mmCIF file of C-alpha atoms and ligand atoms in Angstrom:
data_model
loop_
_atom_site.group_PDB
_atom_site.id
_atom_site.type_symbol
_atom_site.label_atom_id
_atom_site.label_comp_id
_atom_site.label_asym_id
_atom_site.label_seq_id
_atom_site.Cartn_x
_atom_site.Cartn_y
_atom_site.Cartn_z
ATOM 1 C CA UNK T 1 10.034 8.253 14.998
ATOM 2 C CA UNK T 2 8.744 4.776 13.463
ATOM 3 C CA UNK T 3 5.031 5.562 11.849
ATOM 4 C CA UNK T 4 2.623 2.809 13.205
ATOM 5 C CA UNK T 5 -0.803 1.693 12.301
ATOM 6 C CA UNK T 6 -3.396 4.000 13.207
ATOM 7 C CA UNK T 7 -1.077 7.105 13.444
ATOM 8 C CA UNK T 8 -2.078 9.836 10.569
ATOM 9 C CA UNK T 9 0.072 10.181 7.706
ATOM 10 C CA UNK T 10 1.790 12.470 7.711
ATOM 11 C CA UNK T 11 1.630 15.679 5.169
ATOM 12 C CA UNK T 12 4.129 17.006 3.261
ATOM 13 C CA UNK T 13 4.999 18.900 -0.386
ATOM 14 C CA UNK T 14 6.937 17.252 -2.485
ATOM 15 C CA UNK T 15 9.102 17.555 -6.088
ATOM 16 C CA UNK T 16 7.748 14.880 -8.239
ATOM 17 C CA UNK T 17 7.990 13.562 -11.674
ATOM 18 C CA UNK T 18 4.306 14.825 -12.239
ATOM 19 C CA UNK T 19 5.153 18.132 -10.761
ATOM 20 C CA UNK T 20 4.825 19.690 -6.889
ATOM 21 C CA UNK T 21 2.133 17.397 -4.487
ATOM 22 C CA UNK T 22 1.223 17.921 -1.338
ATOM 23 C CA UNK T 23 0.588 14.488 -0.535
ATOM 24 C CA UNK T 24 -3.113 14.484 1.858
ATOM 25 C CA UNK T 25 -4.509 16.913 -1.928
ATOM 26 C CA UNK T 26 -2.901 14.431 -4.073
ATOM 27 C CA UNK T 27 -4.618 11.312 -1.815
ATOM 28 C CA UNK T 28 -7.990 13.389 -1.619
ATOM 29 C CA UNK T 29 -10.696 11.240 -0.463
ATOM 30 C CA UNK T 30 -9.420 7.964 -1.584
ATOM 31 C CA UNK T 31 -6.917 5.282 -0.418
ATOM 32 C CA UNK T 32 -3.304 5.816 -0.926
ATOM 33 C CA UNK T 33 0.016 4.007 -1.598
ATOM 34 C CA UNK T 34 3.502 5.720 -0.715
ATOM 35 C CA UNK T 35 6.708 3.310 -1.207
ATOM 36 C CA UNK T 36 10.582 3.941 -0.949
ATOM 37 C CA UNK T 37 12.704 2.574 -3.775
ATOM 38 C CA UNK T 38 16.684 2.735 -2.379
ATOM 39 C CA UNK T 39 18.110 4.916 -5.692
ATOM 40 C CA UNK T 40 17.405 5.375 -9.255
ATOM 41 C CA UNK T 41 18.861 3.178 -11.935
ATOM 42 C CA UNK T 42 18.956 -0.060 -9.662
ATOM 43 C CA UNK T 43 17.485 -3.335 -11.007
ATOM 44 C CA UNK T 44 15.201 -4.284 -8.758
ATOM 45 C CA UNK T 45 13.682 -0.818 -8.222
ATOM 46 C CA UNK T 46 13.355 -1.033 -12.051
ATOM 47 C CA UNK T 47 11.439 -4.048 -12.222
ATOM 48 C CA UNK T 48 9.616 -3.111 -9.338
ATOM 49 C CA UNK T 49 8.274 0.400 -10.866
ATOM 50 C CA UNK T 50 7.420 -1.248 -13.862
ATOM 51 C CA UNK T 51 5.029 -4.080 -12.395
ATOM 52 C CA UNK T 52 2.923 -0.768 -10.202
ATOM 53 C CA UNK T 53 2.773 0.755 -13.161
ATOM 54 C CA UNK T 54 1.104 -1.995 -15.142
ATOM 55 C CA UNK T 55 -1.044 -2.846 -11.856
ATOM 56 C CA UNK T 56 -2.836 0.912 -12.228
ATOM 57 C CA UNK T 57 -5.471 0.115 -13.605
ATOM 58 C CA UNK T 58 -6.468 -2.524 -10.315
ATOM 59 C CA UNK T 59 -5.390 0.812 -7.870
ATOM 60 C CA UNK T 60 -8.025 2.746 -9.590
ATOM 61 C CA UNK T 61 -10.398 0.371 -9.458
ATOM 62 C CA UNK T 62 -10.106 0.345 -5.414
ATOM 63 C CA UNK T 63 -10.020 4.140 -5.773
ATOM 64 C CA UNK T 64 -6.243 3.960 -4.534
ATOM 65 C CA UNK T 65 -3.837 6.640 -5.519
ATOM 66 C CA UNK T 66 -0.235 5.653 -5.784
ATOM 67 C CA UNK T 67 3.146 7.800 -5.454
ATOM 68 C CA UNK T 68 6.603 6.609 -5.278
ATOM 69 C CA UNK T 69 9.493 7.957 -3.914
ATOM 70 C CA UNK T 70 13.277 7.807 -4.574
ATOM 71 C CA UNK T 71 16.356 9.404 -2.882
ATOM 72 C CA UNK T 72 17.451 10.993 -5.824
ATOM 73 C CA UNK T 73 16.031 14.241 -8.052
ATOM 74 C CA UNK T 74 13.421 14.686 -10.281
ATOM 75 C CA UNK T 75 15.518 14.982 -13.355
ATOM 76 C CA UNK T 76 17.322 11.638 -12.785
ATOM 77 C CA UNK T 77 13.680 10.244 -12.148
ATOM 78 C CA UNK T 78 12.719 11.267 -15.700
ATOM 79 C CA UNK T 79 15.879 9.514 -17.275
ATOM 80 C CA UNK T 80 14.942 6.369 -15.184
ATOM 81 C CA UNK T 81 11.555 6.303 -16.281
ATOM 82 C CA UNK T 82 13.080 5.864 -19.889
ATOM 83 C CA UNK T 83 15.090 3.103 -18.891
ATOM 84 C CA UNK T 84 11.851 1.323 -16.711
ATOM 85 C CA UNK T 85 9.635 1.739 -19.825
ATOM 86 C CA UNK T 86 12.288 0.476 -22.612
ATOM 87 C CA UNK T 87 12.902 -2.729 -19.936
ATOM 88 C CA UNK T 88 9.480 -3.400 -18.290
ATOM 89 C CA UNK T 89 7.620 -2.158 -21.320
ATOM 90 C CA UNK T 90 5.736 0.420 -19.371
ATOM 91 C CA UNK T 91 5.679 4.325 -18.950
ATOM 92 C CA UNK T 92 6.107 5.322 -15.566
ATOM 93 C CA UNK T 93 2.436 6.294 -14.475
ATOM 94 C CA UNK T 94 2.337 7.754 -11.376
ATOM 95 C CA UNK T 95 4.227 10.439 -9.500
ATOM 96 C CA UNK T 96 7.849 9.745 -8.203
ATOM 97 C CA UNK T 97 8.623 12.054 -5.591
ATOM 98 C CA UNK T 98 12.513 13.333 -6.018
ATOM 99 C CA UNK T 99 13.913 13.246 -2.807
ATOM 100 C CA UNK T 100 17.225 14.109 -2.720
ATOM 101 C CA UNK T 101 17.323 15.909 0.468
ATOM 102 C CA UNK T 102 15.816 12.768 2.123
ATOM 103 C CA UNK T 103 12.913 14.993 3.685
ATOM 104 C CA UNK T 104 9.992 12.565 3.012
ATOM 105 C CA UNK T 105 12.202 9.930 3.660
ATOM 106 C CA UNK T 106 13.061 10.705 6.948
ATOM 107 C CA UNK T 107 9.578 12.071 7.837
ATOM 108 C CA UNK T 108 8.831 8.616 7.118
ATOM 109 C CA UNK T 109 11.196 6.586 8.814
ATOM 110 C CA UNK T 110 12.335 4.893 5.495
ATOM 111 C CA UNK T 111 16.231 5.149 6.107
ATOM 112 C CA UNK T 112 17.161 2.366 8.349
ATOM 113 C CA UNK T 113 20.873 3.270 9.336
ATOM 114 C CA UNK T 114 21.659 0.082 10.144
ATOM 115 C CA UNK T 115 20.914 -1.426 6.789
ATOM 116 C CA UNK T 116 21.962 1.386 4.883
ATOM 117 C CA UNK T 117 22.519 5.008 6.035
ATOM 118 C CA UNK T 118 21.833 6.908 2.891
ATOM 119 C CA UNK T 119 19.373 4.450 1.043
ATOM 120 C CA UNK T 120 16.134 4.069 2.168
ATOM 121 C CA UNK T 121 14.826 0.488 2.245
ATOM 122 C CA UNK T 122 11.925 -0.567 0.395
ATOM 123 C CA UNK T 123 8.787 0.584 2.447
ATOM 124 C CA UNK T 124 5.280 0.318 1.844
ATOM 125 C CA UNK T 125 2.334 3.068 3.769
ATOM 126 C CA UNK T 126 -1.468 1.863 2.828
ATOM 127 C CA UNK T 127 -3.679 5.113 3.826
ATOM 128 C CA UNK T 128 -7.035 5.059 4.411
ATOM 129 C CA UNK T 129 -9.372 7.701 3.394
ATOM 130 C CA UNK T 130 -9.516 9.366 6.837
ATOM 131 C CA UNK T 131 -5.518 9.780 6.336
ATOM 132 C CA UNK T 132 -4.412 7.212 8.984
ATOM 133 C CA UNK T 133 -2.055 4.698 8.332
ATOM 134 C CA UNK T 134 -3.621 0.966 7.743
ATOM 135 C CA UNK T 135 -0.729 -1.008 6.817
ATOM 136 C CA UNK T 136 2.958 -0.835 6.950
ATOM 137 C CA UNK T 137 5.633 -3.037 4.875
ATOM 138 C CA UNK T 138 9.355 -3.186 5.478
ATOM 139 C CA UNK T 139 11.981 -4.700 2.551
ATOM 140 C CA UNK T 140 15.355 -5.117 2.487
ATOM 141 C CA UNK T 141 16.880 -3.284 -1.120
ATOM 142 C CA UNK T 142 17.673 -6.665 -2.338
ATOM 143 C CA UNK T 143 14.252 -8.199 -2.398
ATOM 144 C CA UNK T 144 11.201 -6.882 -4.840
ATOM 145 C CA UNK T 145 7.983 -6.368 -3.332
ATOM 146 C CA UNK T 146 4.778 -8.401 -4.488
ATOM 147 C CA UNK T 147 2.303 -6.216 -5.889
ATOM 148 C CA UNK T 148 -0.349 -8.895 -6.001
ATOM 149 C CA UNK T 149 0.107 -9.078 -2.146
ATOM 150 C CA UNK T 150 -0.225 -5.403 -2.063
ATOM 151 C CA UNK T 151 -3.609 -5.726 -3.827
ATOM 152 C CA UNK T 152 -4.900 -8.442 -2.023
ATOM 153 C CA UNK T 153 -4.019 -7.286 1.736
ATOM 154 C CA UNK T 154 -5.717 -3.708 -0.232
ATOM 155 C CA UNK T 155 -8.848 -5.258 -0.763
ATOM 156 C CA UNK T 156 -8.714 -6.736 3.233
ATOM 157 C CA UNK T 157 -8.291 -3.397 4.069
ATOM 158 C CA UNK T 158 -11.278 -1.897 2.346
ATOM 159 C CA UNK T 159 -13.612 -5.118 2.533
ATOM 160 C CA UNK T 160 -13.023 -4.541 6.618
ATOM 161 C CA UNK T 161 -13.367 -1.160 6.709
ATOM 162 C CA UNK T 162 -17.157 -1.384 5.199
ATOM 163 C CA UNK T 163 -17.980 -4.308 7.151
ATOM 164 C CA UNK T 164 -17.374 -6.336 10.610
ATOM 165 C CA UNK T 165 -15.402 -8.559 9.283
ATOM 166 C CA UNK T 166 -11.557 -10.362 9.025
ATOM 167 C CA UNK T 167 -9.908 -12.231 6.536
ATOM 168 C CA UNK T 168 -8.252 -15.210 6.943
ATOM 169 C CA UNK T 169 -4.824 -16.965 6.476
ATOM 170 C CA UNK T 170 -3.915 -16.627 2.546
ATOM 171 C CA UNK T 171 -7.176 -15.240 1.502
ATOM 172 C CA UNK T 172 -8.144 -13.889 -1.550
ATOM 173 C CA UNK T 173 -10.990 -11.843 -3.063
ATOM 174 C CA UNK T 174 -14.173 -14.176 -2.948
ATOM 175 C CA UNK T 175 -13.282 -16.419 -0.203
ATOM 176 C CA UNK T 176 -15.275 -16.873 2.299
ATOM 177 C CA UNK T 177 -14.155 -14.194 5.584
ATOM 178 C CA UNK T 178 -14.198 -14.540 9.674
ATOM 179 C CA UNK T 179 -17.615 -12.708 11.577
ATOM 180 C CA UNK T 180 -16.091 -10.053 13.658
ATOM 181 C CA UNK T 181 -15.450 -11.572 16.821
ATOM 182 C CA UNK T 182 -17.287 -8.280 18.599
ATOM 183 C CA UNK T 183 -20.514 -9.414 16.860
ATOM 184 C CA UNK T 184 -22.754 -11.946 18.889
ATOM 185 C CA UNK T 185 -24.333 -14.491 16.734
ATOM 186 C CA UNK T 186 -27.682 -12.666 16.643
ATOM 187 C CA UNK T 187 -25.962 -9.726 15.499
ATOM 188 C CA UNK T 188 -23.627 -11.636 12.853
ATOM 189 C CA UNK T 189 -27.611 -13.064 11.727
ATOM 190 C CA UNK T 190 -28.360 -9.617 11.010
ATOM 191 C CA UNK T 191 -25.623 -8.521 9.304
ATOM 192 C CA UNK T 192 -25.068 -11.415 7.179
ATOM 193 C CA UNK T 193 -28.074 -12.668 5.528
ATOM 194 C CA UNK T 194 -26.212 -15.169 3.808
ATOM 195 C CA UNK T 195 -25.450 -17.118 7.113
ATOM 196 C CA UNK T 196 -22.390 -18.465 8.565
ATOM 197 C CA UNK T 197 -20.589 -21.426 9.759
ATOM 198 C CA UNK T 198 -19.793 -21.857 13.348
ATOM 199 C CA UNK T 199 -16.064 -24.038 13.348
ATOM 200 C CA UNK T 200 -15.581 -22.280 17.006
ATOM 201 C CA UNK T 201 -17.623 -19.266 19.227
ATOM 202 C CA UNK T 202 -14.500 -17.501 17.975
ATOM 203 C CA UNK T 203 -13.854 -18.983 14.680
ATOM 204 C CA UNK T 204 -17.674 -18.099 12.066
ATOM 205 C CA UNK T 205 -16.971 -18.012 8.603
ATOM 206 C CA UNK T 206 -19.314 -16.165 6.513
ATOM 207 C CA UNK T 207 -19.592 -15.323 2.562
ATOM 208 C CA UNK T 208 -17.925 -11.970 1.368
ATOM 209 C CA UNK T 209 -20.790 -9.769 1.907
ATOM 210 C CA UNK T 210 -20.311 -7.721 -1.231
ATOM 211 C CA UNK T 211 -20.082 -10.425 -4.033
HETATM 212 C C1 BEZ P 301 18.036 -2.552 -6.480
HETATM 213 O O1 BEZ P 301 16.975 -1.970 -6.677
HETATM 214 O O2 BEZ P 301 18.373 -3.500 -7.167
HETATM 215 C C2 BEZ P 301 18.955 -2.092 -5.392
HETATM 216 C C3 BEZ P 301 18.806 -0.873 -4.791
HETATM 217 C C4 BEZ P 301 19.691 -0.475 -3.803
HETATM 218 C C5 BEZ P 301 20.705 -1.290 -3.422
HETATM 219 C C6 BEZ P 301 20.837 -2.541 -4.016
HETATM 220 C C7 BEZ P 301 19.974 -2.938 -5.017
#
């Protein structure tokens, strides 16, 4: 059954390259990131691995754990990671769950027969830190993901999750962001002291409240 937005993640224990996780411990009471690579020792898995691994330090910074996940075992994960750190000049810094028996993977929805029946294709779960899913991504195996986009629709997430507010088209961290259309304008005066800009009733444009 697909996982949609708003559904809890869900739990499970897990084999991974940083030793057994069940995943809602691992995520605590932070965000989290779980994403399917198709198999081990594939290029653009490889590449892909390598550019998480040196984005960590912006996951941490938005208090967002990450864990991978690939259909093959532990042990082969550890040879990979030798292979993603002599070619993306990186050590593999975050768990990679070994999941050879496809359990996550099909708890997840991640093998999409009709692209590939073993493989799973290249999704991405944002979780929140009540547990419930926030954002779902769905790849085909031959095209990388962009972890900038990752980041950015991360800190849309978490910017709208503290206040009444959207972001719009192609935004990034700093631009201005759209008054939740629930709030009335006295209420969007309240809320943000730094004004806003009325384009339509529907359409007020306000300052990012926390910079
Ligand atoms: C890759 O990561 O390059 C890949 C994985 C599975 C199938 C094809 C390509």
């Amino acid at each position: 059954m697909a996982i949609r937005l708003g559904d809890t993640a869900p739990d499970f224990t897990a084999d991974t390259t940083e030793g057994t996780i069940s995943f809602h411990e691992y995520l605590g009471d932070g965000w989290g990131i779980l994403f399917s690579h198709p198999k081990d020792f594939t290029p653009v898995c490889t590449t892909e691995l390598g550019a998480f691994a040196k984005a960590k330090p912006e996951f941490d910074k938005r208090n967002t754990k990450l864990i991978g996940l690939s259909v093959d075992d532990v042990t082969s994960h550890g040879s990979w990671a030798g292979d993603i750190a002599e070619t993306q000049g990186t050590a593999l810094n975050f768990p990679l769950i070994g999941d050879e028996d496809r359990k996550v993977a099909t708890l997840y929805d991640m093998i999409h027969p009709n692209a590939d029946d073993t493989l799973t294709v290249r999704s991405v779960f944002i979780i929140g830190p009540d547990k419930k899913v926030k954002l779902t991504l769905t790849y085909p195996a031959s095209t990388g993901r962009n972890v900038d986009e990752i980041i950015r629709v991360l800190d849309s997430l978490q910017l709208s999750s503290q206040y009444s507010v959207a972001t719009p088209v192609n935004w990034r961290e700093g631009d201005d962001v759209i008054v939740g259309v629930g709030l009335s304008d006295e209420e969007a005066t309240q809320k943000f002291p730094k004004g806003f800009t009325t384009l339509k009733p529907y359409l007020r444009l306000t300052p990012q409240p926390n910079k």
